[in-house]
């Protein structure tokens, strides 16, 4: 550690250093990658507002302390996890359950795996040189949150879907926090979807409102050529949680990729999404909806990097901000010199339901090719009084009229989800959020 | 008792006085036409009755069934039976017409202490009413008024009116934008709703509508007041002579 460079360590930084020194020997595999990643963290420290990418989400200020690494879940914790993910019953997915960051096969639905599907524990796979070779390389980044994840990752899943395999059921990764003592959880997963395969991966993160915990989760996803992949991440953590998520996606040629980020709950959320288009002719939809209240803070940071040309990407993010909440959207489209005929458009819309709520939006275009169609738009505003009056004049009470308008606003993004059961479930989530609000 | 009684109503918007001591009585069962030049305050009156917030009532009183209408929120007025067919119906993307209609109808029923309608019962009522107005089912599946033509929006207003069964129907230029056939369909829709315990305030610029919806009384609104009241023949007179005399009469 270089004392001249970073003289003042925060309590959280000090705790992380101590935890790494004390526990690195017990963490599974990848020892040299962990050391290197931790050095990266120690050099940079927790990202703060003077770091451009973290301008609106000052993790150093928001993360007062680092909770101790979560212990392996005991019988009580596992019992609490019995119904984890039940809110998504309509999806009829294959449950893959992580409790406090640990993959629990007994709670997971691993029977009769479809041909070409393999699901393994990351803790076990991390020692495998073939996995170590892939990890951290899907979309390489020096992002500090990812570095911390690499240093501390304890478990997660490794999912492989073979070429041409078509999964009939969605995979539903349930990341459950069991409560108990304050803890931090680091999970890392790797999903590789082969050429021409079809898969849907749903990730739901949940915990009880009173739980005091921190989550740093990362997923590296490879979408093969001609594959059709949907990834949907639902961040429904408990009200006290701090949740940092990194999603690294490499998409091949002539693929279809749909991403959806649904965020409601948690005190602080940072969802980072690094998507790289490696092959031509791919069509992608990257969407999200965020619902915040109270003093909640949620940040969506997206980088869509077009290395290959001739791809169509649509990004639509909607946030509904009530109370004193703060919604951040940072979106960058990069078009590399050879990525001609790229058609990438990004829109971020915020609906402010209170005077105290704040929306920050930072769209960026970095375009190095000349024959492209790229653009971005962002808006922030209140509900339209004239539309509300029209609804009220028909007998709909003010709160209900607002709810209808909010559902319509968010619905524009949710409608992009192809799976009907999941779409309905998320619409129910929005309705539940609205009910809690009134 | 009159259904609607407006006394000495003064209304301003953004500090600009628009209604200047308007008096108007509408009896149960009556069809009252209101005609008047552009900018005379007709839509303002309609919006004030429905409860739009931007309009400030500086003086006067509005009684609906003897009750102070101005003290009620817009949704409460609607539940009591006040309905405004908007001059410019709004588009609400993302709110399906059926959802909108069901939410409105059930909210009103709830406020009146009635049970919510079952889905089949509700659907039947909507499809019946829509069929009579020549509204395609496909349109009901779209967002409220989204992609509707001007005439289709007006029909949709009358559909809502038929479904909600209000006591007082205020139609603000429902005829504008309608072709000749649609004018007939819409007028028939309105005439079907005529009943002894329901009244209509029909705002229009054209005698033509009043050939179909024959009024009991015609009021001329000019410069924020009722400048003259007469029978249905008054509409013909206005069509021939215009409003020049009323503008001067009020000005002097
Ligand atoms: N929000 C507003 N701010 C300022 N002036 C307004 C506002 N709304 C209406 N007015 C003015 O009030 C006057 C009356 O408008 P209103 O719409 O009631 O007229 P109208 O009789 O319905 O006219 P038309 O026949 O053209 O529909 C007009 O001069 C109009 O410009
Ligand atoms: Mg008008």
XYZ file of C-alpha atoms and ligand atoms in Angstrom:
722
model
C 0.000 0.000 0.000
C 1.385 3.323 -1.048
C 0.996 5.718 1.854
C 2.002 8.825 -0.103
C -0.686 8.308 -2.691
C -3.630 7.780 -0.404
C -2.835 9.028 3.069
C -6.329 8.911 4.523
C -8.195 5.650 4.550
C -11.833 5.597 5.489
C -13.103 3.181 8.089
C -14.614 1.077 5.314
C -11.354 0.949 3.374
C -9.426 -0.039 6.484
C -11.945 -2.768 7.273
C -11.745 -4.126 3.728
C -7.950 -4.284 3.910
C -8.082 -6.075 7.236
C -10.714 -8.505 5.977
C -8.681 -9.317 2.877
C -5.497 -9.926 4.848
C -7.294 -12.117 7.361
C -9.502 -14.107 5.039
C -7.912 -14.340 1.614
C -6.451 -17.745 2.405
C -9.942 -19.193 2.914
C -11.419 -17.683 -0.261
C -11.776 -20.233 -3.059
C -9.152 -20.285 -5.810
C -7.901 -17.468 -8.035
C -5.315 -16.343 -5.483
C -3.172 -14.276 -7.842
C -6.182 -12.663 -9.542
C -7.509 -11.739 -6.124
C -4.183 -10.192 -5.085
C -3.979 -8.154 -8.266
C -7.577 -6.995 -7.931
C -7.067 -6.035 -4.326
C -3.989 -3.999 -5.267
C -6.136 -2.195 -7.799
C -8.634 -1.404 -5.041
C -5.981 -0.280 -2.587
C -4.443 2.051 -5.145
C -7.757 3.684 -6.000
C -9.700 3.383 -2.758
C -13.478 3.455 -2.729
C -14.688 5.514 -5.669
C -15.879 8.997 -4.787
C -17.468 11.963 -6.510
C -14.245 13.291 -8.010
C -13.925 10.091 -9.997
C -15.885 10.904 -13.146
C -17.793 7.591 -13.380
C -18.910 7.905 -9.786
C -19.707 11.595 -9.829
C -23.284 11.158 -8.631
C -22.730 8.080 -6.500
C -20.016 8.784 -4.009
C -19.452 5.276 -2.724
C -16.841 6.442 -0.251
C -19.414 8.697 1.415
C -22.346 6.299 1.016
C -20.454 3.305 2.375
C -19.654 4.386 5.917
C -18.392 0.999 6.957
C -17.628 -2.371 5.410
C -19.623 -5.155 7.005
C -17.770 -8.350 7.885
C -17.839 -11.077 5.234
C -20.992 -13.135 5.584
C -20.538 -16.504 7.295
C -21.782 -19.665 5.583
C -25.547 -19.789 6.091
C -26.606 -21.998 8.992
C -29.793 -24.060 9.321
C -31.789 -21.035 10.496
C -30.667 -18.992 7.488
C -31.500 -21.818 5.106
C -34.929 -22.236 6.666
C -35.631 -18.554 6.039
C -34.716 -19.011 2.396
C -37.357 -21.685 1.758
C -39.706 -19.301 -0.046
C -37.090 -17.084 -1.623
C -38.073 -16.042 -5.118
C -41.717 -17.022 -4.576
C -42.877 -13.681 -5.963
C -41.787 -14.971 -9.354
C -43.839 -18.161 -9.328
C -45.619 -17.087 -12.522
C -42.327 -17.241 -14.349
C -42.043 -20.993 -13.686
C -38.297 -20.694 -13.752
C -35.660 -23.174 -12.627
C -34.628 -21.851 -9.222
C -30.946 -21.533 -8.461
C -30.663 -20.286 -4.912
C -27.839 -18.367 -3.289
C -28.204 -17.679 0.431
C -25.910 -14.965 1.755
C -23.852 -15.417 -1.365
C -23.497 -19.196 -1.122
C -24.957 -21.501 -3.757
C -27.334 -23.963 -2.059
C -28.015 -26.977 -4.302
C -30.580 -28.390 -1.820
C -32.779 -25.326 -2.282
C -32.221 -25.229 -6.023
C -34.107 -26.982 -8.732
C -31.384 -28.978 -10.406
C -33.394 -32.035 -11.365
C -33.696 -33.099 -14.979
C -31.431 -30.427 -16.423
C -32.208 -29.876 -20.060
C -29.626 -31.280 -22.491
C -26.756 -28.866 -22.924
C -27.333 -27.063 -19.611
C -24.785 -27.191 -16.844
C -24.928 -25.386 -13.497
C -22.015 -25.441 -11.063
C -20.946 -23.688 -7.908
C -18.417 -20.923 -8.505
C -16.662 -21.777 -5.240
C -15.908 -25.215 -6.647
C -15.240 -24.072 -10.200
C -12.912 -21.214 -9.280
C -10.055 -23.660 -8.814
C -10.512 -24.915 -12.362
C -7.890 -23.246 -14.604
C -10.368 -23.127 -17.500
C -12.718 -21.027 -15.393
C -9.937 -18.874 -13.998
C -8.953 -18.122 -17.563
C -12.413 -16.860 -18.459
C -13.177 -14.969 -15.290
C -12.587 -11.252 -15.572
C -12.050 -11.478 -19.306
C -15.554 -11.385 -20.777
C -15.423 -7.594 -20.719
C -12.210 -6.598 -18.991
C -12.468 -3.508 -16.818
C -10.459 -1.764 -14.159
C -13.643 -0.680 -12.417
C -13.020 -0.639 -8.677
C -16.313 -2.276 -7.729
C -15.448 -5.175 -10.028
C -11.941 -5.334 -8.552
C -13.406 -5.618 -5.056
C -15.697 -8.346 -6.280
C -12.792 -10.277 -7.783
C -10.816 -9.929 -4.570
C -13.564 -11.116 -2.248
C -15.891 -13.324 -4.313
C -16.928 -16.323 -2.260
C -19.378 -18.139 -4.486
C -21.885 -17.796 -7.276
C -22.744 -20.011 -10.187
C -21.163 -21.067 -13.426
C -23.796 -21.668 -16.058
C -23.053 -23.133 -19.438
C -25.574 -23.557 -22.200
C -24.246 -25.583 -25.094
C -24.414 -24.599 -28.752
C -27.940 -24.810 -30.183
C -29.449 -25.819 -26.858
C -32.826 -24.220 -26.283
C -33.856 -23.908 -22.663
C -37.598 -24.229 -22.293
C -37.677 -22.772 -18.775
C -36.053 -19.543 -17.627
C -33.187 -19.894 -15.182
C -34.022 -17.998 -12.035
C -31.078 -17.064 -9.898
C -32.383 -16.079 -6.460
C -29.922 -14.159 -4.305
C -31.375 -14.161 -0.821
C -30.172 -12.343 2.259
C -31.119 -14.213 5.417
C -30.704 -11.401 7.936
C -28.847 -12.163 11.100
C -25.726 -10.147 11.907
C -24.681 -7.289 9.604
C -22.718 -8.802 6.737
C -21.348 -8.260 3.296
C -21.743 -10.644 0.428
C -19.580 -10.947 -2.680
C -20.910 -13.164 -5.449
C -19.522 -13.774 -8.874
C -21.234 -15.689 -11.621
C -20.284 -16.655 -15.115
C -22.821 -17.550 -17.767
C -21.825 -18.684 -21.197
C -24.536 -19.161 -23.783
C -23.315 -21.054 -26.828
C -23.815 -20.357 -30.493
C -27.439 -20.422 -31.576
C -28.706 -21.274 -28.086
C -31.803 -19.850 -26.423
C -31.788 -18.901 -22.757
C -33.445 -16.591 -20.329
C -31.742 -15.736 -17.078
C -33.623 -13.944 -14.329
C -31.776 -12.689 -11.276
C -33.713 -11.535 -8.251
C -32.035 -10.065 -5.222
C -34.042 -9.955 -2.062
C -33.785 -9.443 1.678
C -35.993 -8.335 4.535
C -36.428 -4.601 5.201
C -34.727 -4.703 8.609
C -31.593 -6.520 7.416
C -28.303 -4.643 7.529
C -26.142 -5.844 4.652
C -24.011 -4.987 1.654
C -23.991 -6.806 -1.629
C -21.361 -6.701 -4.324
C -22.493 -8.949 -7.136
C -21.052 -9.465 -10.589
C -22.084 -11.492 -13.577
C -20.108 -12.101 -16.715
C -22.328 -13.146 -19.555
C -21.271 -14.315 -22.974
C -23.932 -14.366 -25.654
C -22.742 -16.547 -28.515
C -23.256 -15.865 -32.202
C -26.894 -16.321 -33.245
C -27.928 -16.919 -29.642
C -31.084 -15.410 -28.200
C -30.628 -14.372 -24.595
C -32.766 -12.433 -22.143
C -31.299 -11.303 -18.870
C -33.535 -9.646 -16.302
C -32.223 -8.422 -12.995
C -34.599 -7.455 -10.223
C -33.089 -5.560 -7.337
C -35.614 -5.836 -4.538
C -33.240 -5.765 -1.606
C -34.330 -4.748 1.866
C -34.573 -1.057 2.716
C -31.287 -1.066 4.621
C -29.170 -2.683 1.945
C -26.333 -1.313 -0.130
C -26.213 -3.108 -3.452
C -23.464 -2.768 -6.040
C -23.845 -4.806 -9.181
C -21.653 -5.191 -12.225
C -22.801 -6.893 -15.354
C -20.311 -7.584 -18.107
C -21.807 -8.811 -21.363
C -20.064 -9.768 -24.590
C -22.497 -10.276 -27.451
C -21.637 -12.177 -30.613
C -22.847 -11.785 -34.182
C -26.458 -12.072 -35.365
C -27.617 -12.512 -31.803
C -30.626 -11.193 -29.953
C -29.974 -9.818 -26.524
C -32.510 -8.278 -24.172
C -31.540 -6.807 -20.876
C -33.897 -5.442 -18.240
C -32.997 -3.892 -14.887
C -35.818 -3.506 -12.423
C -34.903 -1.670 -9.257
C -37.125 -1.024 -6.239
C -35.834 -1.284 -2.700
C -32.396 -0.983 -1.084
C -31.002 2.215 0.386
C -28.268 2.512 -2.224
C -28.050 0.755 -5.567
C -25.372 0.990 -8.198
C -26.128 -1.045 -11.297
C -23.271 -0.995 -13.748
C -23.684 -2.540 -17.116
C -20.867 -3.000 -19.597
C -22.114 -4.393 -22.879
C -19.776 -5.003 -25.774
C -20.982 -5.834 -29.251
C -18.359 -8.094 -30.775
C -20.215 -9.308 -33.856
C -22.305 -7.797 -36.625
C -26.021 -8.002 -37.157
C -27.093 -8.197 -33.525
C -30.274 -6.658 -32.195
C -30.335 -5.621 -28.550
C -32.837 -4.009 -26.218
C -31.475 -2.697 -22.950
C -34.157 -1.344 -20.687
C -34.868 -0.623 -17.106
C -37.287 0.765 -14.574
C -36.390 2.205 -11.197
C -38.846 3.132 -8.463
C -37.500 5.081 -5.510
C -38.929 6.624 -2.407
C -37.722 8.059 0.890
C -33.980 8.692 0.751
C -33.201 5.871 -1.623
C -30.452 6.329 -4.154
C -30.128 4.293 -7.332
C -27.591 4.667 -10.079
C -27.669 2.969 -13.453
C -24.418 3.258 -15.340
C -24.383 1.801 -18.817
C -21.638 1.513 -21.381
C -22.665 0.141 -24.770
C -19.480 -0.482 -26.676
C -19.890 -1.182 -30.381
C -16.754 -2.914 -31.591
C -18.499 -4.528 -34.553
C -20.885 -2.667 -36.827
C -24.355 -3.206 -38.135
C -25.976 -3.732 -34.747
C -29.205 -2.199 -33.560
C -29.413 -1.280 -29.894
C -32.260 0.407 -28.081
C -31.820 1.615 -24.552
C -34.790 2.905 -22.573
C -34.583 3.670 -18.872
C -37.423 4.994 -16.768
C -37.253 6.149 -13.213
C -39.981 7.208 -10.837
C -38.650 9.312 -8.005
C -40.648 10.156 -4.913
C -39.733 11.552 -1.504
C -36.134 12.743 -1.298
C -34.843 9.990 -3.528
C -32.175 10.387 -6.146
C -32.067 8.586 -9.468
C -28.906 8.614 -11.538
C -28.529 7.530 -15.124
C -25.184 7.543 -16.870
C -25.185 6.136 -20.341
C -22.337 6.007 -22.786
C -22.454 4.746 -26.342
C -19.059 4.014 -27.867
C -18.795 3.293 -31.577
C -15.343 2.022 -32.561
C -13.793 2.994 -35.907
C -14.865 -0.150 -37.762
C -18.369 -0.351 -36.322
C -20.078 1.223 -39.333
C -23.882 1.141 -39.685
C -24.320 1.057 -35.922
C -27.805 2.120 -34.903
C -27.788 2.776 -31.168
C -30.266 4.995 -29.401
C -30.589 5.730 -25.754
C -33.343 7.416 -23.774
C -33.596 8.112 -20.064
C -36.776 9.524 -18.594
C -37.374 10.478 -15.006
C -40.713 11.168 -13.427
C -40.416 13.365 -10.357
C -43.220 12.856 -7.876
C -41.957 15.271 -5.287
C -40.151 18.579 -5.146
C -37.317 17.024 -3.165
C -36.581 14.151 -5.530
C -33.630 14.533 -7.861
C -32.780 13.057 -11.233
C -29.276 13.198 -12.652
C -28.610 12.156 -16.183
C -25.335 12.026 -18.035
C -25.514 10.737 -21.587
C -22.340 10.481 -23.633
C -21.561 9.531 -27.187
C -18.061 8.573 -28.290
C -18.280 7.932 -31.985
C -15.290 7.049 -34.109
C -17.122 5.724 -37.192
C -18.775 8.012 -39.728
C -21.719 6.010 -41.019
C -23.782 5.518 -37.889
C -27.104 6.477 -36.400
C -26.747 7.209 -32.729
C -28.552 9.431 -30.354
C -29.720 9.968 -26.871
C -32.470 11.866 -25.161
C -33.230 12.487 -21.569
C -36.116 14.139 -19.781
C -37.147 14.800 -16.216
C -40.478 16.190 -15.169
C -43.600 15.893 -13.098
C -46.859 14.210 -14.063
C -48.883 16.163 -16.603
C -51.603 18.100 -14.752
C -53.889 18.214 -17.769
C -53.812 14.435 -18.143
C -54.419 14.011 -14.430
C -57.388 16.351 -14.681
C -58.831 14.327 -17.535
C -58.697 11.190 -15.364
C -60.066 12.947 -12.299
C -62.881 14.482 -14.308
C -63.977 10.908 -15.013
C -64.237 10.158 -11.318
C -60.809 8.672 -10.694
C -59.403 9.919 -7.356
C -56.123 11.845 -7.510
C -53.933 9.046 -6.079
C -55.405 6.464 -8.425
C -55.042 8.791 -11.376
C -51.390 9.265 -10.497
C -50.963 5.518 -10.161
C -52.411 4.938 -13.634
C -50.060 7.502 -15.120
C -47.043 6.101 -13.290
C -47.889 2.586 -14.433
C -48.177 3.852 -17.986
C -44.837 5.629 -17.720
C -43.003 2.569 -16.403
C -45.015 0.257 -18.621
C -43.397 1.674 -21.709
C -40.150 0.042 -20.588
C -41.662 -3.119 -19.055
C -43.613 -3.850 -22.232
C -40.268 -4.605 -23.850
C -40.003 -7.834 -21.808
C -40.986 -10.774 -23.973
C -41.911 -13.226 -21.209
C -45.572 -12.595 -20.341
C -45.399 -14.119 -16.855
C -42.432 -11.979 -15.929
C -43.996 -8.879 -17.443
C -47.114 -9.399 -15.317
C -45.012 -10.056 -12.218
C -43.138 -6.794 -12.672
C -46.381 -4.927 -13.291
C -47.555 -6.373 -9.953
C -44.307 -5.152 -8.373
C -45.073 -1.653 -9.652
C -48.626 -1.871 -8.315
C -47.308 -2.988 -4.914
C -44.859 -0.107 -4.878
C -47.659 2.323 -5.700
C -49.846 0.874 -2.970
C -47.108 1.331 -0.408
C -46.719 4.898 -1.567
C -50.350 5.971 -1.036
C -85.070 22.568 -7.513
C -82.916 23.284 -10.527
C -80.158 20.749 -11.227
C -77.581 23.457 -11.802
C -77.696 26.991 -10.543
C -74.868 29.431 -11.245
C -74.999 32.802 -9.528
C -72.842 35.822 -10.298
C -69.838 33.686 -11.235
C -66.524 35.509 -11.646
C -63.547 33.508 -12.839
C -60.011 34.498 -13.733
C -57.077 32.627 -15.191
C -53.524 33.842 -14.669
C -54.962 37.089 -13.357
C -57.114 37.609 -16.446
C -60.847 37.977 -15.777
C -62.806 35.665 -18.067
C -66.228 35.112 -16.513
C -67.849 38.317 -15.316
C -70.893 37.681 -13.205
C -72.408 34.790 -15.085
C -75.888 33.607 -14.081
C -77.329 30.389 -15.433
C -79.996 27.912 -14.378
C -80.327 24.457 -15.904
C -83.382 22.406 -15.007
C -83.578 18.630 -14.764
C -84.487 17.129 -18.113
C -83.426 20.241 -19.979
C -81.131 20.624 -22.960
C -79.538 24.060 -22.798
C -77.412 25.227 -25.710
C -74.673 27.774 -25.148
C -73.416 29.693 -28.130
C -71.041 32.596 -28.282
C -67.999 34.042 -29.999
C -64.517 32.565 -29.715
C -62.873 33.474 -26.464
C -66.114 34.460 -24.748
C -65.567 31.976 -21.915
C -67.558 28.864 -22.886
C -64.785 26.345 -22.280
C -63.801 28.244 -19.152
C -67.303 27.730 -17.794
C -67.161 24.037 -18.716
C -63.802 23.560 -16.996
C -64.885 25.408 -13.879
C -67.880 23.104 -13.586
C -65.620 20.057 -13.894
C -63.167 21.468 -11.328
C -60.006 22.303 -13.224
C -57.449 23.832 -10.875
C -56.055 26.645 -13.045
C -59.320 28.571 -12.887
C -59.791 30.851 -9.943
C -63.320 31.583 -8.848
C -63.144 35.085 -7.386
C -66.851 35.541 -6.742
C -70.161 33.767 -7.055
C -71.650 30.372 -6.432
C -72.420 27.134 -8.237
C -75.069 24.836 -6.839
C -75.498 21.316 -8.122
C -78.639 19.701 -6.787
C -78.566 22.438 -4.166
C -75.045 21.512 -3.052
C -71.951 23.727 -3.306
C -70.225 22.224 -6.332
C -67.104 24.368 -6.054
C -66.216 22.803 -2.707
C -65.785 19.367 -4.298
C -62.715 17.811 -5.921
C -63.054 16.930 -9.620
C -63.453 13.189 -8.974
C -66.145 13.867 -6.368
C -68.034 16.037 -8.843
C -67.844 13.251 -11.402
C -69.183 10.746 -8.880
C -72.079 13.099 -8.168
C -72.871 13.107 -11.851
C -71.037 15.991 -13.513
C -69.543 15.040 -16.861
C -67.542 17.180 -19.251
C -67.055 16.055 -22.835
C -63.806 17.883 -23.596
C -63.416 20.207 -26.567
C -59.920 18.743 -26.989
C -59.843 15.212 -25.527
C -56.338 14.247 -24.421
C -54.265 11.246 -25.411
C -52.972 9.084 -22.560
C -50.339 6.706 -23.930
C -49.902 3.540 -21.927
C -53.318 3.629 -20.251
C -55.528 1.183 -22.138
C -58.994 2.530 -22.904
C -60.669 -0.454 -21.224
C -58.587 -0.016 -18.060
C -59.396 3.679 -18.032
C -63.130 3.081 -18.420
C -63.226 0.338 -15.803
C -61.213 2.369 -13.297
C -63.444 5.393 -13.803
C -66.716 3.516 -13.603
C -65.722 1.490 -10.559
C -64.283 4.515 -8.765
C -67.588 6.328 -9.224
C -69.604 3.313 -8.156
C -67.439 2.869 -5.084
C -67.941 6.485 -4.080
C -71.691 6.067 -4.426
C -71.622 2.952 -2.278
C -72.374 0.634 -5.213
C -70.583 -2.620 -5.915
C -67.887 -2.843 -8.563
C -69.005 -4.338 -11.841
C -67.846 -7.828 -12.702
C -65.542 -8.091 -15.707
C -68.130 -9.731 -18.016
C -70.817 -7.259 -17.002
C -68.466 -4.355 -17.579
C -67.268 -5.669 -20.946
C -70.829 -6.190 -22.139
C -71.773 -2.625 -21.229
C -68.747 -1.171 -22.990
C -69.156 -3.238 -26.139
C -72.880 -2.401 -26.312
C -72.307 1.314 -25.940
C -69.313 1.280 -28.294
C -71.247 -0.649 -30.928
C -74.022 1.942 -30.942
C -71.456 4.691 -31.488
C -69.608 2.810 -34.217
C -66.423 2.451 -32.135
C -64.339 -0.585 -33.133
C -63.213 -2.990 -30.409
C -59.667 -2.605 -31.621
C -59.781 1.056 -30.596
C -60.751 0.085 -27.061
C -57.587 -1.946 -26.762
C -55.378 1.029 -27.559
C -54.193 3.704 -25.160
C -56.853 6.307 -24.365
C -57.383 8.335 -27.546
C -53.926 7.364 -28.813
C -53.867 7.527 -32.574
C -57.595 8.361 -32.676
C -58.743 10.825 -35.315
C -60.399 14.018 -34.149
C -63.840 12.540 -34.772
C -62.968 9.276 -33.038
C -61.889 11.179 -29.947
C -65.263 12.917 -29.823
C -67.092 9.615 -30.146
C -64.976 8.278 -27.332
C -66.114 11.166 -25.152
C -69.724 10.255 -25.820
C -68.939 6.604 -25.105
C -67.610 7.592 -21.687
C -70.692 9.686 -21.105
C -73.007 6.804 -22.023
C -71.144 4.465 -19.704
C -70.881 6.775 -16.707
C -74.548 7.831 -16.889
C -74.020 11.338 -15.471
C -76.743 13.720 -14.242
C -75.283 16.782 -15.948
C -73.597 16.413 -19.324
C -71.542 19.360 -20.505
C -70.613 18.949 -24.160
C -67.930 21.382 -25.255
C -68.026 21.571 -29.058
C -68.533 17.868 -29.363
C -69.622 18.502 -32.966
C -66.358 20.059 -34.108
C -64.268 17.639 -36.118
C -67.198 15.325 -36.848
C -68.203 14.468 -40.406
C -71.891 14.545 -41.291
C -72.495 10.860 -40.586
C -70.567 10.946 -37.320
C -72.511 14.020 -36.259
C -75.676 11.982 -36.634
C -74.321 8.976 -34.756
C -73.060 11.134 -31.901
C -76.281 13.170 -31.735
C -78.322 9.993 -31.583
C -76.038 8.813 -28.804
C -76.772 11.988 -26.877
C -80.496 11.850 -27.591
C -80.666 8.278 -26.280
C -79.388 9.614 -22.963
C -82.013 12.320 -22.661
C -84.034 11.623 -19.542
C -86.192 13.515 -17.052
C -83.498 13.384 -14.380
C -80.601 14.346 -16.623
C -79.665 17.685 -18.148
C -77.361 18.769 -20.962
C -75.345 21.871 -21.545
C -74.434 21.814 -25.220
C -71.730 24.274 -26.234
C -71.566 24.745 -29.984
C -70.882 27.222 -32.741
C -73.266 25.634 -35.207
C -76.990 25.490 -35.637
C -76.432 22.177 -37.479
C -75.863 20.229 -34.246
C -79.011 21.718 -32.762
C -81.027 20.286 -35.652
C -80.126 16.879 -34.236
C -80.045 17.664 -30.528
C -82.956 20.028 -30.249
C -82.461 22.380 -27.305
C -85.128 23.575 -24.907
C -83.302 26.830 -24.424
C -80.439 28.720 -26.092
C -78.091 31.050 -24.173
C -75.695 33.483 -25.745
C -72.436 33.810 -23.808
C -70.482 36.945 -24.566
C -67.615 38.509 -22.666
C -68.065 36.259 -19.717
C -71.794 36.638 -19.200
C -75.080 35.344 -20.531
C -76.058 38.151 -22.878
C -79.351 36.718 -24.087
C -81.577 33.704 -23.598
C -84.205 32.429 -25.999
C -85.823 29.393 -27.563
C -84.358 27.180 -30.257
C -85.117 29.791 -32.915
C -82.424 31.995 -31.346
C -79.812 29.668 -32.808
C -81.138 30.366 -36.319
C -81.042 34.082 -35.666
C -77.408 33.866 -34.525
C -76.505 31.827 -37.575
C -77.907 34.623 -39.776
C -76.696 37.679 -37.863
C -73.580 36.706 -35.925
C -72.591 38.049 -32.534
C -71.834 41.700 -33.287
C -74.816 43.086 -31.379
C -73.974 41.144 -28.191
C -70.384 42.195 -28.149
C -71.449 45.841 -28.266
C -74.304 45.367 -25.828
C -71.971 44.047 -23.174
C -69.235 46.542 -23.960
C -71.471 49.547 -23.486
N -54.735 29.356 -19.134
C -55.109 30.521 -19.679
N -54.308 31.595 -19.559
C -54.654 32.785 -20.092
N -55.789 32.980 -20.779
C -56.623 31.955 -20.933
C -56.323 30.655 -20.386
N -57.343 29.825 -20.701
C -58.223 30.565 -21.377
N -57.803 31.843 -21.531
C -58.469 32.927 -22.229
O -59.777 33.000 -21.760
C -60.648 33.395 -22.787
C -61.817 32.434 -22.851
O -61.362 31.186 -23.312
P -62.352 29.979 -23.550
O -61.520 28.830 -23.950
O -63.220 29.828 -22.368
O -63.213 30.499 -24.774
P -64.336 29.766 -25.624
O -65.542 30.563 -25.483
O -64.419 28.356 -25.250
O -63.746 29.910 -27.090
P -63.840 28.930 -28.363
O -65.145 29.212 -28.991
O -62.732 29.409 -29.233
O -63.668 27.548 -27.891
C -59.809 33.452 -24.055
O -59.484 34.791 -24.317
C -58.598 32.645 -23.705
O -57.469 33.086 -24.408
Mg -63.979 26.566 -26.207
